[in-house]
Tab-separated table of N, CA and C in Angstrom:
chain	number	residue	atom	x	y	z
A	22	MET	N	50.506	13.160	-1.319
A	22	MET	CA	49.507	13.771	-1.412
A	22	MET	C	48.300	12.007	-1.806
A	23	PRO	N	46.951	12.230	-1.416
A	23	PRO	CA	46.552	11.165	-1.620
A	23	PRO	C	46.058	10.881	-2.894
A	24	ASN	N	45.306	9.766	-3.237
A	24	ASN	CA	45.068	9.600	-5.155
A	24	ASN	C	43.464	10.300	-4.477
A	25	ARG	N	42.771	11.115	-5.366
A	25	ARG	CA	41.191	11.639	-4.811
A	25	ARG	C	40.679	10.428	-5.761
A	26	ASP	N	40.964	9.317	-6.300
A	26	ASP	CA	40.774	9.417	-7.246
A	26	ASP	C	40.372	6.920	-6.566
A	27	LYS	N	40.706	6.996	-5.587
A	27	LYS	CA	41.028	5.520	-4.635
A	27	LYS	C	40.320	5.903	-3.533
A	28	TYR	N	39.833	4.766	-2.942
A	28	TYR	CA	39.439	4.530	-1.488
A	28	TYR	C	39.804	3.471	-1.028
A	29	THR	N	39.990	3.567	0.616
A	29	THR	CA	39.892	1.913	1.129
A	29	THR	C	38.847	1.832	1.555
A	30	ILE	N	38.628	0.517	1.999
A	30	ILE	CA	37.397	0.454	2.642
A	30	ILE	C	37.478	0.995	4.026
A	31	GLU	N	38.438	0.763	4.891
A	31	GLU	CA	38.562	1.046	5.714
A	31	GLU	C	38.130	2.757	6.109
A	32	ALA	N	38.611	3.280	5.004
A	32	ALA	CA	38.694	4.793	5.268
A	32	ALA	C	36.870	5.095	4.721
A	33	LEU	N	36.494	4.577	4.108
A	33	LEU	CA	35.061	4.454	3.875
A	33	LEU	C	34.484	4.651	5.384
A	34	ILE	N	34.449	2.929	6.008
A	34	ILE	CA	34.146	2.595	7.269
A	34	ILE	C	34.332	3.326	8.293
A	35	ARG	N	34.902	3.936	8.450
A	35	ARG	CA	36.023	5.295	9.446
A	35	ARG	C	34.990	6.337	9.343
A	36	GLY	N	34.242	6.396	7.952
A	36	GLY	CA	33.764	7.774	7.889
A	36	GLY	C	34.152	9.057	7.118
A	37	ASP	N	35.454	8.308	6.542
A	37	ASP	CA	36.098	9.661	5.926
A	37	ASP	C	35.023	10.282	4.619
A	38	GLN	N	34.816	11.196	4.184
A	38	GLN	CA	34.058	11.750	3.551
A	38	GLN	C	34.724	12.041	2.161
A	39	GLY	N	36.009	11.479	1.753
A	39	GLY	CA	36.673	11.759	0.163
A	39	GLY	C	36.429	10.669	-0.061
A	40	ALA	N	36.763	9.576	1.124
A	40	ALA	CA	36.076	7.731	0.799
A	40	ALA	C	34.701	7.638	0.278
A	41	PHE	N	33.907	8.288	0.786
A	41	PHE	CA	32.886	8.683	0.365
A	41	PHE	C	32.241	9.056	-0.575
A	42	ARG	N	33.163	10.242	-0.966
A	42	ARG	CA	32.789	10.575	-2.743
A	42	ARG	C	33.157	9.986	-3.691
A	43	VAL	N	34.717	9.080	-3.062
A	43	VAL	CA	34.900	8.349	-4.651
A	43	VAL	C	34.117	6.868	-4.670
A	44	PHE	N	33.462	6.422	-3.481
A	44	PHE	CA	32.893	5.234	-2.911
A	44	PHE	C	31.636	5.586	-4.303
A	45	HIS	N	31.223	6.778	-4.175
A	45	HIS	CA	29.834	6.927	-4.802
A	45	HIS	C	30.013	7.034	-6.318
A	46	GLN	N	30.836	7.630	-6.678
A	46	GLN	CA	31.046	8.107	-7.998
A	46	GLN	C	31.818	7.168	-8.703
A	47	LYS	N	32.350	6.229	-7.758
A	47	LYS	CA	32.446	4.479	-8.466
A	47	LYS	C	31.539	4.066	-8.374
A	48	HIS	N	30.586	3.963	-7.942
A	48	HIS	CA	29.148	3.311	-7.775
A	48	HIS	C	27.755	3.520	-8.405
A	49	VAL	N	27.478	4.567	-8.492
A	49	VAL	CA	26.851	5.116	-8.320
A	49	VAL	C	26.093	4.597	-9.529
A	50	LYS	N	26.616	4.547	-11.105
A	50	LYS	CA	25.674	4.293	-11.918
A	50	LYS	C	25.293	2.471	-11.985
A	51	LEU	N	26.021	1.980	-11.728
A	51	LEU	CA	25.496	0.555	-11.363
A	51	LEU	C	24.263	0.452	-10.510
A	52	PHE	N	24.164	1.008	-9.527
A	52	PHE	CA	23.056	1.241	-8.496
A	52	PHE	C	22.096	1.824	-9.389
A	53	TYR	N	22.401	3.243	-10.218
A	53	TYR	CA	20.846	3.830	-10.666
A	53	TYR	C	20.572	2.360	-12.171
A	54	GLN	N	21.423	1.661	-12.564
A	54	GLN	CA	21.201	0.234	-13.607
A	54	GLN	C	19.714	-0.330	-12.876
A	55	PHE	N	20.429	-0.808	-11.671
A	55	PHE	CA	19.898	-1.858	-10.549
A	55	PHE	C	18.565	-1.268	-10.503
A	56	GLY	N	18.422	-0.261	-10.125
A	56	GLY	CA	16.885	0.488	-9.701
A	56	GLY	C	15.795	0.571	-11.300
A	57	LEU	N	16.967	0.740	-12.237
A	57	LEU	CA	15.914	0.922	-13.108
A	57	LEU	C	15.472	-0.606	-14.296
A	58	ARG	N	16.187	-1.551	-12.879
A	58	ARG	CA	15.327	-2.616	-13.320
A	58	ARG	C	13.867	-3.141	-12.928
A	59	PHE	N	13.641	-2.376	-11.825
A	59	PHE	CA	12.379	-2.455	-11.291
A	59	PHE	C	11.481	-1.059	-11.859
A	60	ILE	N	11.764	0.001	-11.700
A	60	ILE	CA	11.333	0.996	-11.954
A	60	ILE	C	11.998	1.793	-13.273
A	61	ASP	N	11.035	2.136	-13.742
A	61	ASP	CA	11.547	2.779	-15.808
A	61	ASP	C	11.627	4.560	-15.337
A	62	ASP	N	11.197	5.107	-14.181
A	62	ASP	CA	11.668	6.400	-14.075
A	62	ASP	C	12.962	6.944	-13.774
A	63	MET	N	13.824	7.845	-14.508
A	63	MET	CA	14.942	7.863	-14.113
A	63	MET	C	15.095	8.916	-12.803
A	64	GLU	N	14.425	9.678	-12.693
A	64	GLU	CA	14.214	10.386	-11.256
A	64	GLU	C	14.001	9.779	-10.094
A	65	VAL	N	12.915	8.829	-10.565
A	65	VAL	CA	12.159	7.960	-9.296
A	65	VAL	C	13.719	7.195	-8.822
A	66	VAL	N	14.332	6.764	-9.068
A	66	VAL	CA	15.619	5.716	-9.233
A	66	VAL	C	16.393	6.894	-9.082
A	67	ARG	N	16.957	7.866	-9.271
A	67	ARG	CA	17.979	8.788	-8.647
A	67	ARG	C	17.850	9.168	-7.071
A	68	ASP	N	16.705	9.346	-7.105
A	68	ASP	CA	15.732	9.801	-5.416
A	68	ASP	C	16.519	8.002	-4.568
A	69	ILE	N	15.832	7.335	-5.009
A	69	ILE	CA	15.977	5.975	-4.565
A	69	ILE	C	17.473	5.771	-3.959
A	70	VAL	N	18.229	5.925	-5.326
A	70	VAL	CA	19.586	5.469	-5.367
A	70	VAL	C	20.155	6.761	-3.865
A	71	GLN	N	19.716	8.072	-4.271
A	71	GLN	CA	20.433	8.794	-3.116
A	71	GLN	C	19.811	8.659	-2.007
A	72	GLU	N	18.576	7.648	-1.288
A	72	GLU	CA	18.146	7.636	-0.422
A	72	GLU	C	18.993	6.798	0.610
A	73	SER	N	18.892	5.391	-0.546
A	73	SER	CA	19.981	4.303	0.110
A	73	SER	C	21.389	4.698	0.176
A	74	PHE	N	22.037	5.859	-0.658
A	74	PHE	CA	23.522	6.598	0.014
A	74	PHE	C	23.491	6.774	0.988
A	75	ILE	N	22.202	7.705	1.687
A	75	ILE	CA	22.392	7.828	2.501
A	75	ILE	C	21.869	7.701	3.850
A	76	ALA	N	21.143	6.249	3.982
A	76	ALA	CA	21.090	4.923	4.612
A	76	ALA	C	22.644	4.433	5.354
A	77	MET	N	23.056	4.271	3.806
A	77	MET	CA	24.330	3.733	3.839
A	77	MET	C	25.583	4.246	4.415
A	78	TRP	N	25.626	5.732	4.465
A	78	TRP	CA	26.004	6.469	5.104
A	78	TRP	C	26.058	6.472	6.832
A	79	ASP	N	25.014	6.835	6.939
A	79	ASP	CA	23.967	6.411	8.211
A	79	ASP	C	24.912	5.592	9.236
A	80	ARG	N	25.074	4.467	8.271
A	80	ARG	CA	25.696	2.841	8.945
A	80	ARG	C	26.754	2.504	8.475
A	81	ILE	N	27.091	3.749	8.036
A	81	ILE	CA	28.593	3.280	7.697
A	81	ILE	C	29.886	2.440	8.615
A	82	HIS	N	29.309	2.674	10.049
A	82	HIS	CA	30.503	2.235	11.000
A	82	HIS	C	29.912	0.501	11.178
A	83	THR	N	28.873	0.091	10.606
A	83	THR	CA	28.564	-1.362	11.321
A	83	THR	C	29.229	-2.591	10.096
A	84	PHE	N	29.517	-1.953	8.864
A	84	PHE	CA	30.552	-2.507	7.764
A	84	PHE	C	31.536	-3.075	8.257
A	85	ARG	N	32.044	-3.787	7.452
A	85	ARG	CA	33.543	-4.783	7.704
A	85	ARG	C	34.116	-4.803	6.356
A	86	GLU	N	33.199	-5.069	5.349
A	86	GLU	CA	33.802	-5.161	3.579
A	86	GLU	C	32.813	-4.660	2.755
A	87	GLU	N	33.940	-4.199	1.718
A	87	GLU	CA	33.137	-3.520	0.770
A	87	GLU	C	32.012	-4.218	0.139
A	88	ALA	N	31.175	-5.621	0.404
A	88	ALA	CA	31.058	-6.883	0.375
A	88	ALA	C	29.564	-5.936	0.584
A	89	HIS	N	29.586	-5.881	2.130
A	89	HIS	CA	28.902	-5.863	3.201
A	89	HIS	C	28.032	-4.398	2.623
A	90	VAL	N	28.915	-3.257	2.141
A	90	VAL	CA	28.110	-2.156	1.641
A	90	VAL	C	26.924	-2.415	0.487
A	91	LYS	N	28.040	-3.181	-0.242
A	91	LYS	CA	27.441	-2.993	-1.587
A	91	LYS	C	25.782	-4.178	-1.751
A	92	ALA	N	26.014	-5.276	-0.419
A	92	ALA	CA	24.828	-5.662	-0.250
A	92	ALA	C	24.132	-4.794	0.734
A	93	PHE	N	24.352	-4.255	1.029
A	93	PHE	CA	23.255	-3.016	1.851
A	93	PHE	C	22.476	-2.582	1.072
A	94	LEU	N	23.555	-1.751	-0.178
A	94	LEU	CA	22.417	-0.498	-1.109
A	94	LEU	C	21.770	-1.633	-1.941
A	95	TYR	N	22.322	-2.603	-2.571
A	95	TYR	CA	21.286	-3.612	-3.392
A	95	TYR	C	20.074	-3.585	-2.402
A	96	ALA	N	20.196	-4.283	-1.493
A	96	ALA	CA	18.479	-4.703	-0.510
A	96	ALA	C	18.364	-3.278	-0.459
A	97	THR	N	18.413	-2.147	-0.210
A	97	THR	CA	17.822	-0.849	0.406
A	97	THR	C	17.135	-0.221	-0.680
A	98	ILE	N	17.495	-0.537	-2.197
A	98	ILE	CA	17.392	-0.065	-3.251
A	98	ILE	C	16.271	-0.872	-3.792
A	99	ARG	N	15.919	-2.036	-3.622
A	99	ARG	CA	15.230	-3.733	-3.961
A	99	ARG	C	14.031	-2.909	-3.043
A	100	ASN	N	14.418	-2.994	-2.106
A	100	ASN	CA	12.872	-2.370	-0.952
A	100	ASN	C	12.780	-1.185	-0.914
A	101	LYS	N	13.357	0.127	-1.630
A	101	LYS	CA	12.651	1.057	-1.705
A	101	LYS	C	11.856	1.202	-2.706
A	102	ALA	N	12.119	0.184	-3.845
A	102	ALA	CA	11.988	0.347	-4.795
A	102	ALA	C	10.358	-0.759	-4.986
A	103	ILE	N	10.390	-1.494	-3.811
A	103	ILE	CA	9.109	-1.642	-3.969
A	103	ILE	C	7.713	-1.491	-3.316
A	104	ASN	N	8.680	-0.085	-1.882
A	104	ASN	CA	7.551	0.576	-1.254
A	104	ASN	C	6.884	1.179	-2.231
A	105	TYR	N	7.652	1.880	-3.783
A	105	TYR	CA	7.630	2.887	-4.601
A	105	TYR	C	6.773	2.179	-5.275
A	106	LEU	N	6.611	1.219	-5.874
A	106	LEU	CA	6.008	0.620	-6.102
A	106	LEU	C	4.369	-0.251	-5.583
A	107	ARG	N	4.388	-0.246	-4.490
A	107	ARG	CA	3.287	-0.659	-3.774
A	107	ARG	C	2.238	0.535	-3.411
A	108	ASP	N	3.136	1.545	-3.207
A	108	ASP	CA	2.553	3.125	-3.035
A	108	ASP	C	2.351	3.959	-4.617
A	109	ARG	N	2.304	3.660	-5.191
A	109	ARG	CA	2.069	3.654	-6.842
A	109	ARG	C	0.425	3.290	-7.302
A	110	GLU	N	0.903	1.652	-6.309
A	110	GLU	CA	-0.301	0.873	-6.908
A	110	GLU	C	-1.664	1.468	-6.357
A	111	ILE	N	-1.332	1.761	-5.026
A	111	ILE	CA	-2.324	2.018	-4.039
A	111	ILE	C	-2.869	3.283	-4.572
A	112	GLU	N	-2.232	4.341	-5.056
A	112	GLU	CA	-2.645	5.356	-5.281
A	112	GLU	C	-2.977	6.006	-6.879
A	113	GLU	N	-2.969	4.710	-7.639
A	113	GLU	CA	-3.691	4.654	-8.707
A	113	GLU	C	-5.257	4.086	-8.304
A	114	ARG	N	-4.876	2.911	-7.695
A	114	ARG	CA	-6.029	2.685	-7.273
A	114	ARG	C	-7.755	2.945	-6.616
A	115	ASN	N	-6.672	4.436	-5.944
A	115	ASN	CA	-7.514	5.233	-5.035
A	115	ASN	C	-7.894	6.605	-5.796
A	116	LEU	N	-7.195	6.313	-6.954
A	116	LEU	CA	-7.362	7.717	-7.810
A	116	LEU	C	-9.106	7.853	-8.219
A	117	GLY	N	-9.573	6.997	-8.467
A	117	GLY	CA	-10.952	6.690	-8.781
A	117	GLY	C	-11.795	7.478	-7.972
A	118	LYS	N	-11.260	6.403	-6.500
A	118	LYS	CA	-12.017	7.309	-4.997
A	118	LYS	C	-11.788	8.860	-5.230
A	119	LEU	N	-11.079	9.203	-5.311
A	119	LEU	CA	-10.508	10.582	-5.007
A	119	LEU	C	-11.384	11.124	-6.331
A	120	CYS	N	-11.530	11.141	-7.717
A	120	CYS	CA	-12.557	11.285	-8.330
A	120	CYS	C	-13.711	12.041	-7.811
A	121	GLN	N	-14.214	10.740	-7.352
A	121	GLN	CA	-15.836	10.485	-6.530
A	121	GLN	C	-15.541	11.485	-5.614
A	122	LEU	N	-14.822	11.412	-4.555
A	122	LEU	CA	-15.086	12.340	-3.825
A	122	LEU	C	-14.872	13.787	-3.696
A	123	GLN	N	-14.186	14.422	-4.852
A	123	GLN	CA	-14.021	15.744	-5.463
A	123	GLN	C	-15.463	16.003	-6.096
A	124	ASP	N	-16.350	14.785	-6.380
A	124	ASP	CA	-17.205	15.054	-7.360
A	124	ASP	C	-18.845	15.598	-6.646
A	125	ASP	N	-19.370	17.109	-6.401
A	125	ASP	CA	-20.088	17.082	-5.514
A	125	ASP	C	-21.155	16.374	-5.695
A	126	ASN	N	-21.467	15.626	-7.005
A	126	ASN	CA	-22.966	15.164	-7.083
A	126	ASN	C	-22.377	13.473	-6.642
A	127	VAL	N	-21.540	13.464	-6.587
A	127	VAL	CA	-21.471	11.556	-6.632
A	127	VAL	C	-21.126	11.944	-4.983
A	128	PHE	N	-19.990	12.968	-4.520
A	128	PHE	CA	-20.125	13.035	-2.910
A	128	PHE	C	-21.944	12.822	-2.091
A	129	ARG	N	-22.541	13.448	-2.579
A	129	ARG	CA	-23.869	14.007	-2.267
A	129	ARG	C	-24.645	12.451	-2.065
A	130	ASN	N	-24.762	11.902	-3.120
A	130	ASN	CA	-24.976	10.923	-3.864
A	130	ASN	C	-24.541	9.973	-2.724
A	131	MET	N	-23.835	9.330	-2.533
A	131	MET	CA	-23.214	8.775	-1.273
A	131	MET	C	-23.228	9.070	0.090
A	132	ALA	N	-23.296	10.271	0.261
A	132	ALA	CA	-23.988	10.892	1.490
A	132	ALA	C	-25.495	10.322	1.978
A	133	ILE	N	-26.230	10.421	0.879
A	133	ILE	CA	-27.472	9.794	0.806
A	133	ILE	C	-27.704	8.504	1.061
A	134	GLU	N	-26.969	7.722	0.143
A	134	GLU	CA	-27.180	6.738	0.011
A	134	GLU	C	-27.183	6.273	1.519
A	135	GLU	N	-25.664	6.413	2.385
A	135	GLU	CA	-25.192	6.384	3.687
A	135	GLU	C	-26.503	6.374	4.663
A	136	GLU	N	-27.016	7.550	4.131
A	136	GLU	CA	-28.135	8.083	5.400
A	136	GLU	C	-29.553	6.744	5.071
A	137	MET	N	-29.838	6.614	3.526
A	137	MET	CA	-30.749	5.627	3.938
A	137	MET	C	-30.688	4.551	3.863
A	138	TYR	N	-29.559	3.727	4.214
A	138	TYR	CA	-29.191	2.374	4.496
A	138	TYR	C	-29.532	2.583	6.315
A	139	ASN	N	-28.494	4.034	6.471
A	139	ASN	CA	-28.759	3.363	8.380
A	139	ASN	C	-30.106	3.902	8.908
A	140	PHE	N	-31.058	4.638	8.084
A	140	PHE	CA	-32.706	4.788	8.673
A	140	PHE	C	-33.192	3.160	8.169
A	141	LEU	N	-32.935	2.281	7.019
A	141	LEU	CA	-33.356	1.159	6.811
A	141	LEU	C	-32.953	0.230	8.270
A	142	CYS	N	-31.628	0.002	8.138
A	142	CYS	CA	-31.493	-0.683	9.370
A	142	CYS	C	-32.050	-0.532	10.573
A	143	ARG	N	-31.813	1.163	10.776
A	143	ARG	CA	-32.642	1.196	12.025
A	143	ARG	C	-34.307	0.695	12.271
A	144	LYS	N	-34.704	0.700	11.411
A	144	LYS	CA	-36.131	0.248	11.119
A	144	LYS	C	-36.134	-1.155	11.235
A	145	ILE	N	-35.428	-2.004	10.318
A	145	ILE	CA	-35.343	-3.665	10.237
A	145	ILE	C	-35.482	-4.089	12.073
A	146	GLU	N	-34.203	-2.844	12.888
A	146	GLU	CA	-33.849	-3.397	14.306
A	146	GLU	C	-35.057	-3.357	14.871
A	147	MET	N	-36.022	-2.497	14.393
A	147	MET	CA	-37.324	-2.412	15.039
A	147	MET	C	-38.791	-3.523	15.156
A	148	LEU	N	-38.115	-3.940	14.130
A	148	LEU	CA	-38.960	-5.326	13.569
A	148	LEU	C	-38.794	-6.672	14.298
A	149	PRO	N	-40.115	-7.421	14.917
A	149	PRO	CA	-40.359	-8.579	15.731
A	149	PRO	C	-38.879	-9.752	14.712
A	150	PRO	N	-38.655	-10.386	16.205
A	150	PRO	CA	-36.983	-10.982	15.411
A	150	PRO	C	-37.169	-11.915	14.445
A	151	MET	N	-38.314	-12.606	14.340
A	151	MET	CA	-37.930	-13.312	13.058
A	151	MET	C	-37.987	-12.727	11.705
A	152	GLN	N	-39.070	-11.678	11.565
A	152	GLN	CA	-39.194	-10.522	10.845
A	152	GLN	C	-37.748	-10.067	9.999
A	153	ARG	N	-36.894	-9.421	11.184
A	153	ARG	CA	-35.468	-8.559	11.633
A	153	ARG	C	-34.585	-10.400	10.543
A	154	GLU	N	-34.799	-11.080	11.457
A	154	GLU	CA	-33.699	-12.175	11.115
A	154	GLU	C	-34.129	-12.718	9.482
A	155	VAL	N	-34.874	-12.070	8.824
A	155	VAL	CA	-35.209	-13.230	7.389
A	155	VAL	C	-34.806	-11.855	6.562
A	156	LEU	N	-35.191	-10.520	7.004
A	156	LEU	CA	-34.940	-9.728	6.474
A	156	LEU	C	-33.293	-9.058	6.296
A	157	TRP	N	-32.642	-9.324	7.132
A	157	TRP	CA	-31.421	-9.575	7.478
A	157	TRP	C	-30.486	-10.393	6.208
A	158	MET	N	-30.928	-11.615	6.079
A	158	MET	CA	-30.649	-12.595	5.628
A	158	MET	C	-30.565	-12.155	4.260
A	159	HIS	N	-31.904	-11.350	3.505
A	159	HIS	CA	-32.512	-10.995	2.721
A	159	HIS	C	-31.289	-10.054	2.083
A	160	VAL	N	-30.749	-9.301	3.101
A	160	VAL	CA	-29.261	-7.802	2.483
A	160	VAL	C	-28.726	-8.645	2.624
A	161	ASP	N	-28.248	-9.529	3.214
A	161	ASP	CA	-26.927	-10.424	3.097
A	161	ASP	C	-26.981	-11.068	2.097
A	162	GLY	N	-27.990	-11.247	1.054
A	162	GLY	CA	-28.027	-11.839	0.139
A	162	GLY	C	-28.231	-13.168	-0.641
A	163	TYR	N	-29.032	-13.456	0.619
A	163	TYR	CA	-29.559	-15.110	0.200
A	163	TYR	C	-30.654	-14.772	-0.254
A	164	SER	N	-30.612	-16.202	-0.597
A	164	SER	CA	-32.384	-16.509	-1.236
A	164	SER	C	-33.452	-16.721	-0.761
A	165	ASN	N	-34.681	-17.029	-1.193
A	165	ASN	CA	-35.699	-17.168	-0.208
A	165	ASN	C	-35.244	-18.604	0.198
A	166	ASP	N	-34.688	-19.559	-0.877
A	166	ASP	CA	-34.708	-20.949	-0.700
A	166	ASP	C	-33.315	-21.210	0.979
A	167	GLU	N	-32.230	-20.228	0.577
A	167	GLU	CA	-31.736	-20.273	1.533
A	167	GLU	C	-31.749	-19.957	2.948
A	168	ILE	N	-32.455	-18.933	2.777
A	168	ILE	CA	-33.013	-18.306	4.182
A	168	ILE	C	-33.908	-19.264	4.846
A	169	ALA	N	-34.843	-19.993	3.883
A	169	ALA	CA	-35.899	-21.081	4.803
A	169	ALA	C	-35.125	-22.077	4.839
A	170	LYS	N	-33.890	-22.814	4.408
A	170	LYS	CA	-33.019	-23.574	4.681
A	170	LYS	C	-32.179	-23.399	6.297
A	171	LYS	N	-31.626	-22.255	6.497
A	171	LYS	CA	-31.272	-21.877	7.490
A	171	LYS	C	-31.591	-21.826	8.837
A	172	LEU	N	-33.357	-21.158	8.187
A	172	LEU	CA	-33.674	-20.528	9.486
A	172	LEU	C	-34.971	-22.103	10.256
A	173	ASN	N	-34.933	-23.494	8.702
A	173	ASN	CA	-35.327	-23.971	9.568
A	173	ASN	C	-37.210	-23.794	9.150
A	174	ILE	N	-37.487	-23.540	8.180
A	174	ILE	CA	-39.178	-22.506	7.797
A	174	ILE	C	-39.309	-22.926	6.367
A	175	THR	N	-40.421	-22.576	5.932
A	175	THR	CA	-40.569	-23.071	4.662
A	175	THR	C	-40.678	-21.684	3.526
A	176	VAL	N	-40.407	-21.731	2.555
A	176	VAL	CA	-39.934	-20.787	1.872
A	176	VAL	C	-41.574	-20.142	1.565
A	177	ASN	N	-42.625	-20.116	1.850
A	177	ASN	CA	-43.738	-19.718	1.826
A	177	ASN	C	-43.980	-18.597	3.200
A	178	THR	N	-43.193	-19.119	4.181
A	178	THR	CA	-42.890	-18.707	5.672
A	178	THR	C	-42.112	-17.496	5.799
A	179	VAL	N	-41.114	-17.895	4.744
A	179	VAL	CA	-40.113	-16.288	4.546
A	179	VAL	C	-40.657	-15.603	3.738
A	180	LEU	N	-41.668	-15.948	2.739
A	180	LEU	CA	-42.237	-14.602	1.804
A	180	LEU	C	-43.326	-14.086	2.392
A	181	THR	N	-43.480	-14.462	3.731
A	181	THR	CA	-44.756	-14.137	4.799
A	181	THR	C	-43.938	-12.946	5.688
A	182	HIS	N	-43.064	-13.301	5.905
A	182	HIS	CA	-42.070	-12.782	7.099
A	182	HIS	C	-41.787	-11.313	6.095
A	183	LYS	N	-41.622	-11.670	5.009
A	183	LYS	CA	-40.642	-10.269	4.091
A	183	LYS	C	-41.896	-9.239	3.813
A	184	GLN	N	-43.148	-10.084	3.309
A	184	GLN	CA	-43.914	-8.826	3.403
A	184	GLN	C	-45.008	-8.538	4.433
A	185	ARG	N	-44.498	-9.110	5.360
A	185	ARG	CA	-45.335	-8.264	7.063
A	185	ARG	C	-44.022	-7.421	7.245
A	186	ALA	N	-43.047	-7.389	7.114
A	186	ALA	CA	-41.717	-6.389	6.933
A	186	ALA	C	-42.042	-5.668	6.570
A	187	LYS	N	-42.822	-5.360	4.957
A	187	LYS	CA	-42.632	-4.311	4.548
A	187	LYS	C	-43.816	-3.541	4.971
């Protein structure tokens, strides 16, 4: 009768489910601890470790030694933790945007701003070339002095082009 508390790496690599069960029981706490070093939510860590063991089992035939199996699990848990933290960071950054989109007034104001910007862009494009260039540079945040230097004209000419464009 085989010992149910032991496994061999050969049996594990052959895909013996009993060997996998014993390997899992002997090592799962170690990998939980490892995951908790990155993420302080045990439920998330359990999911990550479980997914990692599944990924390991799917590739079990590619390993030759127990060290390779463990190295794979460590790397997989690390990568899944990185992905989780990156996704969570993006989610937190986008939470404000989500709230804005869900607020009808904010959404309406954003739509109006976009329409106004589009309207102004079309009107600027209808201006004579020099007035158009001066206004686009102004919209891009250039000062009158910077516009004058870039276009090789005087500041008074910049002001004149702005006034005529208005």
